[in-house]
Each structure stands twice: as structure tokens, then as C-alpha cells.
Tab-separated table of C-alpha atoms in Angstrom:
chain	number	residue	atom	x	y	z
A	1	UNK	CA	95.455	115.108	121.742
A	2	UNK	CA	94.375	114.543	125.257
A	3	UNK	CA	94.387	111.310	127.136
A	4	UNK	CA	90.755	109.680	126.952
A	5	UNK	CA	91.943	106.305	128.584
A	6	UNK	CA	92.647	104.485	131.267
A	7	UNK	CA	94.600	101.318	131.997
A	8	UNK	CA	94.650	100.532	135.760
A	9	UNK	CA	96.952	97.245	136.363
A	10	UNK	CA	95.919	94.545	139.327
A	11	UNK	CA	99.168	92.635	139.190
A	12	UNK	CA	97.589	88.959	141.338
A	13	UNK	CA	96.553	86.041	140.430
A	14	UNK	CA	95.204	82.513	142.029
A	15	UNK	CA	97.772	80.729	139.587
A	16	UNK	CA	100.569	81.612	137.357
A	17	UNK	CA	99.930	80.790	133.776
A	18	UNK	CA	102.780	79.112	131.975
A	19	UNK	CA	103.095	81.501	129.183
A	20	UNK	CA	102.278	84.745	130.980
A	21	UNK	CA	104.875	87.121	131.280
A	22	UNK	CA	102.793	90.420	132.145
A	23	UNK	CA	103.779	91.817	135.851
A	24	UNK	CA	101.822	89.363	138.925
A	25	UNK	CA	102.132	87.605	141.397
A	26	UNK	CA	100.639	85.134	144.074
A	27	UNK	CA	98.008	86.788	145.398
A	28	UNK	CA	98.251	84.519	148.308
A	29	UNK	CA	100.392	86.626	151.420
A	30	UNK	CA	100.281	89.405	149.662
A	31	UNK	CA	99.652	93.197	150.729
A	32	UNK	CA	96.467	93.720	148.567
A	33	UNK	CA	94.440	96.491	150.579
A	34	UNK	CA	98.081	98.257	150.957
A	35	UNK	CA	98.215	97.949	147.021
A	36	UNK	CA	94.326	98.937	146.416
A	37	UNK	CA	95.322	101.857	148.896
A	38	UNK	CA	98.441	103.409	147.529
A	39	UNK	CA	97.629	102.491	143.844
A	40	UNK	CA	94.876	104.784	144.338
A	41	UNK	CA	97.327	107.390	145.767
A	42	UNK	CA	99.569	106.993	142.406
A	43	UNK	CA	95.877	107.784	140.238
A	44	UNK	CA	95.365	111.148	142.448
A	45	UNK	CA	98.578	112.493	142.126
A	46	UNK	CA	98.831	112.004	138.347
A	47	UNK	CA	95.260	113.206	137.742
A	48	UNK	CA	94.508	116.404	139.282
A	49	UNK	CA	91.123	116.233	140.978
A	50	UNK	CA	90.206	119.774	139.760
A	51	UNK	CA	90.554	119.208	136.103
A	52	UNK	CA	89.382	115.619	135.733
A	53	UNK	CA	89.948	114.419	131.986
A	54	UNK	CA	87.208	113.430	129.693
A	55	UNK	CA	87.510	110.102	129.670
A	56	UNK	CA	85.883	107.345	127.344
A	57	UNK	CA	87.455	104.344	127.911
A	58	UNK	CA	88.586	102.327	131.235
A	59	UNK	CA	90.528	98.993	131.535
A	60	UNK	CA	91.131	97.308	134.716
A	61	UNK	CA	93.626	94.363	133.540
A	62	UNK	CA	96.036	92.383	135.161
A	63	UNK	CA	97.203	89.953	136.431
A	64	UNK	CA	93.362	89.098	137.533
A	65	UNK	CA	91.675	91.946	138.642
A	66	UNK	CA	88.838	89.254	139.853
A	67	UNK	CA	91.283	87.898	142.173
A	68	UNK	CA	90.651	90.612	144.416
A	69	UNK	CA	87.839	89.756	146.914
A	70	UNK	CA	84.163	91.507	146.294
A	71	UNK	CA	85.119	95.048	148.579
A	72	UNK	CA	88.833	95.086	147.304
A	73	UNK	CA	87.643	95.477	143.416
A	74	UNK	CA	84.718	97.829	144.362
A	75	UNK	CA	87.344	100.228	145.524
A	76	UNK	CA	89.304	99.830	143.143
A	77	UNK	CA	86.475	100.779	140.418
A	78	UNK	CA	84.983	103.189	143.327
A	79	UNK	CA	87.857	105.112	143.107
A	80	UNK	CA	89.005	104.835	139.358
A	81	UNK	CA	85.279	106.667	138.909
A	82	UNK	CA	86.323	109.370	140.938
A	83	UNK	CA	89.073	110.383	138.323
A	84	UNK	CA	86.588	110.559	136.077
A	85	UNK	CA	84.472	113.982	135.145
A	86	UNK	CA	81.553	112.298	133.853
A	87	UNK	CA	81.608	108.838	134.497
A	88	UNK	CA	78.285	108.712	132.410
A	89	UNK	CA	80.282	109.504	129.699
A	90	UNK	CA	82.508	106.635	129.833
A	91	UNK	CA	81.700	104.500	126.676
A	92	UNK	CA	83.340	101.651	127.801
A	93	UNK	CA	84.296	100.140	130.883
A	94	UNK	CA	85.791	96.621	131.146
A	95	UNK	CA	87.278	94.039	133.729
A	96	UNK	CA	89.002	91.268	132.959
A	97	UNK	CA	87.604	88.201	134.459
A	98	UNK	CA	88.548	84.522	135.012
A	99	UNK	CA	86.462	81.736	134.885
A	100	UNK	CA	85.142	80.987	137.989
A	101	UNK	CA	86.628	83.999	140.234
A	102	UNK	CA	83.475	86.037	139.472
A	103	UNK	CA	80.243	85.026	141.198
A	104	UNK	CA	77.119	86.917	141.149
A	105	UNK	CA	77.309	89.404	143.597
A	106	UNK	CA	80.863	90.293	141.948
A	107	UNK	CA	79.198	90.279	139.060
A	108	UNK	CA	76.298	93.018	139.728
A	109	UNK	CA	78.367	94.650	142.081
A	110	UNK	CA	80.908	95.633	138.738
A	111	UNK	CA	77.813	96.780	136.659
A	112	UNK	CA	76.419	99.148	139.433
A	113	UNK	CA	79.876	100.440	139.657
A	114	UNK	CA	79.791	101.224	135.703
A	115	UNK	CA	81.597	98.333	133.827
A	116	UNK	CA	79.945	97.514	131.011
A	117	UNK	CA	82.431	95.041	129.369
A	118	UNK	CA	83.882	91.808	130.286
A	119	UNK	CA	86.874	90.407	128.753
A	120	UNK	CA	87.222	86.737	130.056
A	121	UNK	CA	90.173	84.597	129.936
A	122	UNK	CA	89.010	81.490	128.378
A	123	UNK	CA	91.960	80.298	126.294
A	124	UNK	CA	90.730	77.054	125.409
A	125	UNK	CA	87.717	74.452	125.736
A	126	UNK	CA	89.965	71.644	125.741
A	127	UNK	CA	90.133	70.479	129.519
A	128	UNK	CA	93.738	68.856	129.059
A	129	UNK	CA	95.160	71.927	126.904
A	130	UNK	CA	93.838	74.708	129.695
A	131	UNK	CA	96.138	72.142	132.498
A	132	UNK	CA	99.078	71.477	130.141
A	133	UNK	CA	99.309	75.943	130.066
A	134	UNK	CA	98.877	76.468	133.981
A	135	UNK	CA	94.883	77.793	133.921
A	136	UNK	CA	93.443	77.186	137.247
A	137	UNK	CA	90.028	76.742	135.237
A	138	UNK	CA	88.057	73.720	133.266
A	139	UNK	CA	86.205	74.572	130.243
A	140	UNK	CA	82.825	73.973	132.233
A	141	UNK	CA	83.755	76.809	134.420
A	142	UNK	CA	84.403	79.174	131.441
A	143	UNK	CA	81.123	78.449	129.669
A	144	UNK	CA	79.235	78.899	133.515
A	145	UNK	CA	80.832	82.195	134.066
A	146	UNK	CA	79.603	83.687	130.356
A	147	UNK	CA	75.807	82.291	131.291
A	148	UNK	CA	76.254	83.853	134.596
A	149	UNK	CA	77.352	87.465	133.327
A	150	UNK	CA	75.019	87.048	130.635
A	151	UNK	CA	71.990	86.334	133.247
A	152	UNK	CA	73.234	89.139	135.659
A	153	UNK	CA	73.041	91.924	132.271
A	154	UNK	CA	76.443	92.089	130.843
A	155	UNK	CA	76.009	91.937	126.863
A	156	UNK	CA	79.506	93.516	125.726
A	157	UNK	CA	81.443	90.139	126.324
A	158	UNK	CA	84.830	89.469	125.007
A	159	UNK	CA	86.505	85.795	125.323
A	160	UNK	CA	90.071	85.129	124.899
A	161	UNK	CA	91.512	82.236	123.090
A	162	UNK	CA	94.887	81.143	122.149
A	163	UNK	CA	96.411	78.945	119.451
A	164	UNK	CA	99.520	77.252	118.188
A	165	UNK	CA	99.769	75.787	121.728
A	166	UNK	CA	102.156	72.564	122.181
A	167	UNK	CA	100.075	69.729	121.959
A	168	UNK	CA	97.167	71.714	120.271
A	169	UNK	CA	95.452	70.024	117.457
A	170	UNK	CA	94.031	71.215	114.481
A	171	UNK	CA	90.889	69.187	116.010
A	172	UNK	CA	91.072	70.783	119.143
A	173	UNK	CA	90.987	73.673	117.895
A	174	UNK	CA	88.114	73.494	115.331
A	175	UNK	CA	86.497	71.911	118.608
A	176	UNK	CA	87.579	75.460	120.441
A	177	UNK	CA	86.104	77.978	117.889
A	178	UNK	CA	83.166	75.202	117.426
A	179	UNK	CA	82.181	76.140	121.375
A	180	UNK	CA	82.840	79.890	121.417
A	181	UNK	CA	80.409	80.252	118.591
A	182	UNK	CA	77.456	78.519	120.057
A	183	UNK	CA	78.160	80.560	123.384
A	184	UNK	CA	77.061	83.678	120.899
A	185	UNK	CA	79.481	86.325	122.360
A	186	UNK	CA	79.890	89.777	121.051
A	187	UNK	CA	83.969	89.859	120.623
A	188	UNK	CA	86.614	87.132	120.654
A	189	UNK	CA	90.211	87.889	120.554
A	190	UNK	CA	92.465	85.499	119.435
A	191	UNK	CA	96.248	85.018	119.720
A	192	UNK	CA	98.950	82.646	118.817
A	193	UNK	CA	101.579	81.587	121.686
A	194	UNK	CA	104.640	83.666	121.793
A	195	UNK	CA	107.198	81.977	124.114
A	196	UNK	CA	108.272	84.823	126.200
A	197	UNK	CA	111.176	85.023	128.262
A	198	UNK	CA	110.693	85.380	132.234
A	199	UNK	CA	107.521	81.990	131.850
A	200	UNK	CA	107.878	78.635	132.670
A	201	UNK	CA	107.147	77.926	128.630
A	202	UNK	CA	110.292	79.425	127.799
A	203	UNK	CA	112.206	77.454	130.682
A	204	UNK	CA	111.374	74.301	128.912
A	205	UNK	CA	111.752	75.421	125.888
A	206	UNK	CA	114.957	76.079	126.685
A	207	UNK	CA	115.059	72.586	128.177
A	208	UNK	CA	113.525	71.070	125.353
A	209	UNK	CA	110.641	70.126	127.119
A	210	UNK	CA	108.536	71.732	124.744
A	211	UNK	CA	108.107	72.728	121.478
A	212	UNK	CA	105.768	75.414	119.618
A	213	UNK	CA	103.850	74.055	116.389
A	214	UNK	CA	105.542	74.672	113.208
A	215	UNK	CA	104.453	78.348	111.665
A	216	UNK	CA	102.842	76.624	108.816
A	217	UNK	CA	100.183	74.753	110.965
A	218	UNK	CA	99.598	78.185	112.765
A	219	UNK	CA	99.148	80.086	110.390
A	220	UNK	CA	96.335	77.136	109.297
A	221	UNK	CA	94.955	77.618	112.441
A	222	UNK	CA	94.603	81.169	112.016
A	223	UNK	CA	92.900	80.941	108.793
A	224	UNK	CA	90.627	78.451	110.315
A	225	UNK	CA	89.418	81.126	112.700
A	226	UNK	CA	89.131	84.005	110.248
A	227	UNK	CA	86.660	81.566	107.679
A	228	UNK	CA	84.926	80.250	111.000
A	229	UNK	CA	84.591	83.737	112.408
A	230	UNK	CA	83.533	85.061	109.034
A	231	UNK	CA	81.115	82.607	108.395
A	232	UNK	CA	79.403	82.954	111.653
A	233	UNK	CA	79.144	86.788	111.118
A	234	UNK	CA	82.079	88.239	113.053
A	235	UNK	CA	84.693	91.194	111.315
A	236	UNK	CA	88.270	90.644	111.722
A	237	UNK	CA	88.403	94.462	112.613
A	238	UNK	CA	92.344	93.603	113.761
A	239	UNK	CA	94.501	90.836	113.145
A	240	UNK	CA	93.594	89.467	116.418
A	241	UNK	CA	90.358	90.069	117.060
A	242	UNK	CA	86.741	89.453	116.048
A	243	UNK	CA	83.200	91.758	116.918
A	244	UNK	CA	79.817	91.365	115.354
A	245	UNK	CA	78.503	94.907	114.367
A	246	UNK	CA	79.318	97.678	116.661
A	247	UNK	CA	80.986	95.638	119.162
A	248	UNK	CA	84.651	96.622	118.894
A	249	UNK	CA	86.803	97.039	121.823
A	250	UNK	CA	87.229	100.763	121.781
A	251	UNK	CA	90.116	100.788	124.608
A	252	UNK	CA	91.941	99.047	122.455
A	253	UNK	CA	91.743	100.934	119.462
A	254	UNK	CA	93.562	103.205	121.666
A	255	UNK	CA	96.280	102.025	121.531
A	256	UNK	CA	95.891	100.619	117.704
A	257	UNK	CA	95.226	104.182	116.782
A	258	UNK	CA	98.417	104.863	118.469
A	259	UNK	CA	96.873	107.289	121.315
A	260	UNK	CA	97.900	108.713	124.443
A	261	UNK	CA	96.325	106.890	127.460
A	262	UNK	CA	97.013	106.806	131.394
A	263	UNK	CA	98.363	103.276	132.675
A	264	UNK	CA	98.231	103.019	136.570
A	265	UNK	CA	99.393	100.391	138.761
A	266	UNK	CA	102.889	98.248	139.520
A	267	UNK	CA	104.194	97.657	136.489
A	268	UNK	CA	101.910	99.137	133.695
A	269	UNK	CA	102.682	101.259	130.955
A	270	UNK	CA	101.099	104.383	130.007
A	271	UNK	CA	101.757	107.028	127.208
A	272	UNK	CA	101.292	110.950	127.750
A	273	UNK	CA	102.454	114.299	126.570
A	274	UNK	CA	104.532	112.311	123.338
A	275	UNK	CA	105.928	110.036	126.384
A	276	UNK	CA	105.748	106.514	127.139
A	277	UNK	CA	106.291	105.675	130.579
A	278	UNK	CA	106.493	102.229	132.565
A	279	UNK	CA	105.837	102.266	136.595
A	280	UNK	CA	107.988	100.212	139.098
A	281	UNK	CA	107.076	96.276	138.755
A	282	UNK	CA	108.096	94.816	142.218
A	283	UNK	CA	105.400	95.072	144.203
A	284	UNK	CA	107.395	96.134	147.563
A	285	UNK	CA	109.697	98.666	145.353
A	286	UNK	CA	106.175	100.226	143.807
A	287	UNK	CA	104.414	100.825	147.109
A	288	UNK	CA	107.612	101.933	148.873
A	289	UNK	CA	107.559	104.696	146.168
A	290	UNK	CA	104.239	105.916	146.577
A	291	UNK	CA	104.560	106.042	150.369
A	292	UNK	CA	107.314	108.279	150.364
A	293	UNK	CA	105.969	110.508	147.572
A	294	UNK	CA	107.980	109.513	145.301
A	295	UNK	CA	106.724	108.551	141.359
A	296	UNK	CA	105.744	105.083	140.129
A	297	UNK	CA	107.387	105.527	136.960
A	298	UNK	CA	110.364	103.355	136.582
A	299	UNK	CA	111.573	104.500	132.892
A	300	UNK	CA	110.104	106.874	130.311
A	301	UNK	CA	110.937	107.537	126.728
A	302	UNK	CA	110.154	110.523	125.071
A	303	UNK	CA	108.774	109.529	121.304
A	304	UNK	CA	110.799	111.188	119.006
A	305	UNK	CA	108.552	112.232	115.571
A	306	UNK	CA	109.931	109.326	113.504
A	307	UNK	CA	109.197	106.916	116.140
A	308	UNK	CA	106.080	108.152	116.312
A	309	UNK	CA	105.217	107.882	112.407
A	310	UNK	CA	106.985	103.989	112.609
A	311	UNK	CA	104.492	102.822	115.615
A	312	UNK	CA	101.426	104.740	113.095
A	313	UNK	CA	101.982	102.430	110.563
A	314	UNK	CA	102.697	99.238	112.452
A	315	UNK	CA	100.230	99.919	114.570
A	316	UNK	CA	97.398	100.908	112.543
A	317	UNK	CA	97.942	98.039	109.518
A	318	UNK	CA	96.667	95.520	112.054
A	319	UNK	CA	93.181	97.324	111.884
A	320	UNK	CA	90.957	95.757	108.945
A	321	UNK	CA	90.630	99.898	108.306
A	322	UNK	CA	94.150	100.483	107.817
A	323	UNK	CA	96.097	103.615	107.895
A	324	UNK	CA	93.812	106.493	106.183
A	325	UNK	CA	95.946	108.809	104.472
A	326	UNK	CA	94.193	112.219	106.178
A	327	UNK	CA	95.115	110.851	109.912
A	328	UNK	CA	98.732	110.940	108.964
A	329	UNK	CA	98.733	114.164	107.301
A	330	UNK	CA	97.010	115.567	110.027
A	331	UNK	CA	98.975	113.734	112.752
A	332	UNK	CA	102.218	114.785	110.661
A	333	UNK	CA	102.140	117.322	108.418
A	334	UNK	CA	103.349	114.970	105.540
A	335	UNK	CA	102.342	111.929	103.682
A	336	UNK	CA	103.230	108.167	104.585
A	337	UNK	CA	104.000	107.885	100.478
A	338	UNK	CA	106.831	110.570	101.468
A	339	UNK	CA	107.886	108.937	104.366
A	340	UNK	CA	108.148	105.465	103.492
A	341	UNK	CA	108.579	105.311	99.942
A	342	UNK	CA	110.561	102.548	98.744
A	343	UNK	CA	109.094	100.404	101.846
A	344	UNK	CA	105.114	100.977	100.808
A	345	UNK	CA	105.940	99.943	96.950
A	346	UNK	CA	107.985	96.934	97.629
A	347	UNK	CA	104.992	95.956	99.640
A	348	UNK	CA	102.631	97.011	97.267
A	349	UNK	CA	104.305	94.780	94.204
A	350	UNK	CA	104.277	91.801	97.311
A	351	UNK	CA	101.068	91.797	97.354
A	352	UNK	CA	101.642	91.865	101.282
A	353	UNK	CA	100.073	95.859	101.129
A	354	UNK	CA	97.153	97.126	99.043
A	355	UNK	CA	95.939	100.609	98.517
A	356	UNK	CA	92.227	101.140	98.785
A	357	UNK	CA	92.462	104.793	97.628
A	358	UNK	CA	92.073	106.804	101.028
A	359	UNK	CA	94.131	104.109	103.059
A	360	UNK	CA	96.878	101.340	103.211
A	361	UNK	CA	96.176	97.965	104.363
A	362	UNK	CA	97.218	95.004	104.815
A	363	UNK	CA	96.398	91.933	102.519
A	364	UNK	CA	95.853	88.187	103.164
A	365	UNK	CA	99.323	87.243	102.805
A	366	UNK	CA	100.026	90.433	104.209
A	367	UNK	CA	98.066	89.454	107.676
A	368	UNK	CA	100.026	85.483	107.496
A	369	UNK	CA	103.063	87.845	107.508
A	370	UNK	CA	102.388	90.887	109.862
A	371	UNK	CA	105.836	90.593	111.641
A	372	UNK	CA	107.256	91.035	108.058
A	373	UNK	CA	104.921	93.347	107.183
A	374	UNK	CA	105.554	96.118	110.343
A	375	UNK	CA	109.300	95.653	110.517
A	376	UNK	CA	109.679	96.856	107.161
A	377	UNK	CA	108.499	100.158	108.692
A	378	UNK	CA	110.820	100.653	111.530
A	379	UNK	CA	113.493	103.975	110.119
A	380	UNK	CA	116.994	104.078	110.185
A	381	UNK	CA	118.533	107.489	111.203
């Protein structure tokens, strides 16, 4: 199956988030138009301009793609469109956006350059929370910055939000989901804290600075969301994330359906021809690369089938639809039953799985316990 996607990575930001350990940096002193330029370079070479892929999904992420200035972003979408072959036919085109980086003219300058989806970086209405985790942002901003895209056209609006924060209250973060509903968004994705390594969290957790909440109250918080979400007319379509009818993110059933897609940029991943691929992440070691013709891509792994029929199951029981039986007899010739025999029935008598006939899925339990759940599937050769 062809590629139909497209992750471009803008790897700057205004501020560092304390739990962020995707690829950026400072955006302050940095060579941005150099990066816009040769990043650009790095999209021609892999896509040939005389067969230009049928593409149906675009995501500029980051980092902060907003953090570029007005002219710096329009070429950066400018020239993403040129990949394209029919950039009409793109069904969905989104930015991410922080609060307060995006003013109007950004704004309608992104939707006459085809976006037509905004995923904004919200985290948290709690003033003190969004400090104690390093946003440069106050909850005011975030709520002024959905009015504003809303006023300037953009209805396909995504907010992210994150829980089992240190210091997070259950009543901060009733207050949280409180707010996002009356702001009446389309999508919200959701996510607990992981304390990553390479983040100022996991320095003091190390320390012992910090702690994260026990897994008991986040899992509470999680089921919080799901009733509140539920309640207010929202699917759980994946684990994480929450869409009133139609309103899915499709890019990222992309990679949910486990499907090949171009990432461009320092530091992004991408996954074509049954290989996954990551690009140089230094900023000064990615551009010196493109200049002298050389490829972006750092590493690449070559997905072997079993690997392949591992990430379909892990991957696809986070989707409220499951695993359907006929996708991975097509995809492999075979049946998951086959494959994963003893693993699917232990689950099954768990009550962590359940099967609804034409597809696997997981239960309630089964969602508390996802990490459980997906390791379960991972082969031994």
C-alpha cells in the first residue's frame, strides 16, 4: 500500500516544556530560513516531482510549527503543497498550534494555504499546573486562541490535555474537562504523563523533586474523562482520544492502522516500502546532510513480517473498532487466532479482550490495562 501521508517536523519552540522529549529546540538564534530551506530540499528529493503521491492526509507537528514567523510557515505549507498531486484532494490538513503564537493573519493565512485542522496544545486550564510543566501559556490565552480560529473559519479543532500531572487534582481536573466542554470543540486528545528520559521531569524525578500520581488515581482520572466525554456526546474512537461524529483525526489513524506514511524534517520518523526510518535530530548535523546531498535518515529498520503482525495488533486494539479479522487476513495471508493463539484466549478468559464476531477489542479493564494488554502481543523467535 502506498504512502497517503505526510508528517513534516518543525523542531522550535518559544519554551521547552518540562515533559517534552520530542526533537526542538530554542528557536531563539537559530537558523530557521536555512531549516525551512533545506527541509524543503530533503521533501524534493524523497518525492519525485513527476509522480507526486496521492496524498490524503498532512501533519505539520513539532516542536511548534507556530513558532515560525507568518512568511516562514507559509513556505513551509507553500511548499509541502507542491508535493502534493491534488492538493484538493487532501482530506485533512492540520498544524499544530500554541496558545497565543497564532494571531489572525497566521490564522487565515494557514486556511488559504489548505489546513483545515488545528490541533492546539492546551494541556490544562489550571493557570498554576500549565507553569509548574514549563507552558509559556495561561489558560486565558488557550480559550482566546480557539475563539479566534473559530471566528477566522477553522471548525475541525482538536485540543490537547494531559493528566496524572504532579500536583494535579482530581478537582483540577474535573475543572479541566469542565472548560474544554463548554469551549464545544470537535476532538480532544487526552494523555497521561509519561516521565521520559532526556526532560527536565525526569531530572527531578530522578532527584526526587517530583513525583507522578499513583496509577490508581490515574486511571480515576481517566475514567472521569471517558463518562464526561461520553456524556457530553464525544466517542472514545482510541484510548486517547475523543471526536463527536465524523470528526476523527484521520492522520492519525495512519499510523493506528499501522500504515506507511512520509515523515520529513530533523528528527522525524517516517515508514515506507515495509521500512521505518528516523532522520538526523541535531539540527547542524541534519542541514549539513542535506547540503552536501547526503540523506536525512539517521537509522532505518526494515519490518520483518512478525513485527509487522505484533505492531497490527497493538496498534489497532487502541481503536474503539478494534482489529477486524478481514484486514489481517488480507494484510497477512493468515488469521490473528493462528498467530496469537494462546495470547488472544488468555485475554479473552481476562476479560481484558472481547470478540465482537468480525473483530477483537479491547474491554474496560482491558483499556485501564493497555500496556498489559499490547505487550502480551510482542513474539518471541
Amino acid at each position: 500500500m502506498a504512502a497517503s501521508s505526510i508528517y513534516v517536523h518543525i523542531p522550535f519552540c518559544e519554551q521547552i516544556c518540562f515533559y517534552c522529549d520530542f526533537n526542538k529546540f530554542y528557536i531563539k538564534n537559530q537558523p530557521v530560513d536555512k531549516y525551512v530551506e533545506v527541509l524543503n530540499e530533503e521533501m524534493k528529493r524523497v518525492i519525485s516531482m513527476d509522480e507526486k503521491p496521492s496524498i490524503e492526509t498532512i501533519y505539520i507537528g513539532g516542536g511548534t510549527p507556530t513558532a515560525l514567523n507568518e512568511q516562514q510557515l507559509k513556505q513551509v505549507l507553500d511548499d509541502v503543497n507542491t508535493l502534493v498531486r491534488n492538493p484538493e484532494q487532501v482530506r485533512e490538513f492540520t498544524v499544530e498550534v500554541n496558545p497565543g503564537e497564532a494571531d489572525r493573519d497566521k490564522l487565515k493565512m494557514m486556511r488559504a494555504a489548505g489546513v483545515n485542522r488545528l490541533s492546539i496544545g492546551v494541556q490544562s486550564f489550571n493557570d498554576k499546573l500549565l507553569e509548574k510543566i514549563g507552558r509559556g501559556h495561561s489558560a486565558q490565552e488557550a480559550v482566546e486562541t480557539i475563539d479566534l480560529a473559530k471566528s477566522v473559519g477553522f471548525e475541525n479543532i482538536s485540543i490537547d490535555l494531559m493528566f496524572g500531572l504532579p500536583e494535579q487534582t482530581m478537582e483540577i481536573w474535573k475543572d479541566t474537562i469542565s472548560k474544554t466542554l463548554e469551549l464545544d470543540v470537535p476532538h480532544i486528545s487526552a494523555y497521561s504523563l509519561k516521565i521520559e528520559e532526556k526532560t527536565m521531569f525526569y531530572n527531578w524525578y530522578r532527584q526526587g523533586k517530583i513525583q507522578p500520581l499513583p496509577e490508581d488515581t490515574e486511571a480515576e482520572m481517566y475514567e472521569v474523562l471517558v463518562s464526561g466525554l461520553h456524556d457530553a456526546g464525544y466517542t472514545a474512537y482510541e484510548i486517547s482520544n475523543f471526536s463527536k461524529y465524523g470528526m476523527d483525526s484521520e492522520h492519525n489513524k495512519t499510523y493506528w492502522k499501522n500504515n506507511e506514511y512520509y515523515g520529513f524534517g530533523a528528527g522525524a520518523h517516517g515508514y515506507l516500502d515495509g521500512t521505518r526510518y528516523a532522520n538526523i535530530g541535531p539540527l547542524p548535523h541534519y542541514i549539513k546532510a542535506i547540503e552536501n546531498g547526503e540523506s536525512a535518515v539517521k537509522e532505518s529498520h526494515e519490518v520483518p513480517k512478525t513485527e509487522m503482525m505484533e505492531e497490527e495488533m497493538f496498534m489497532g486494539l487502541r481503536m474503539k473498532e478494534g482489529v477486524r479479522a478481514d484486514r489481517f487476513e488480507s494484510k497477512f495471508q493468515t488469521s490473528y487466532y493462528t498467530i496469537f493463539p494462546e495470547v488472544i484466549h488468555d485475554l479473552l478468559e481476562r476479560e481484558l479482550l472481547y470478540d465482537s464476531g468480525d473483530s477483537l477489542h479491547l474491554t474496560k479493564n482491558g483499556k485501564l490495562l493497555g500496556n498489559e494488554v499490547f505487550e502480551q502481543f510482542l513474539l518471541v523467535y
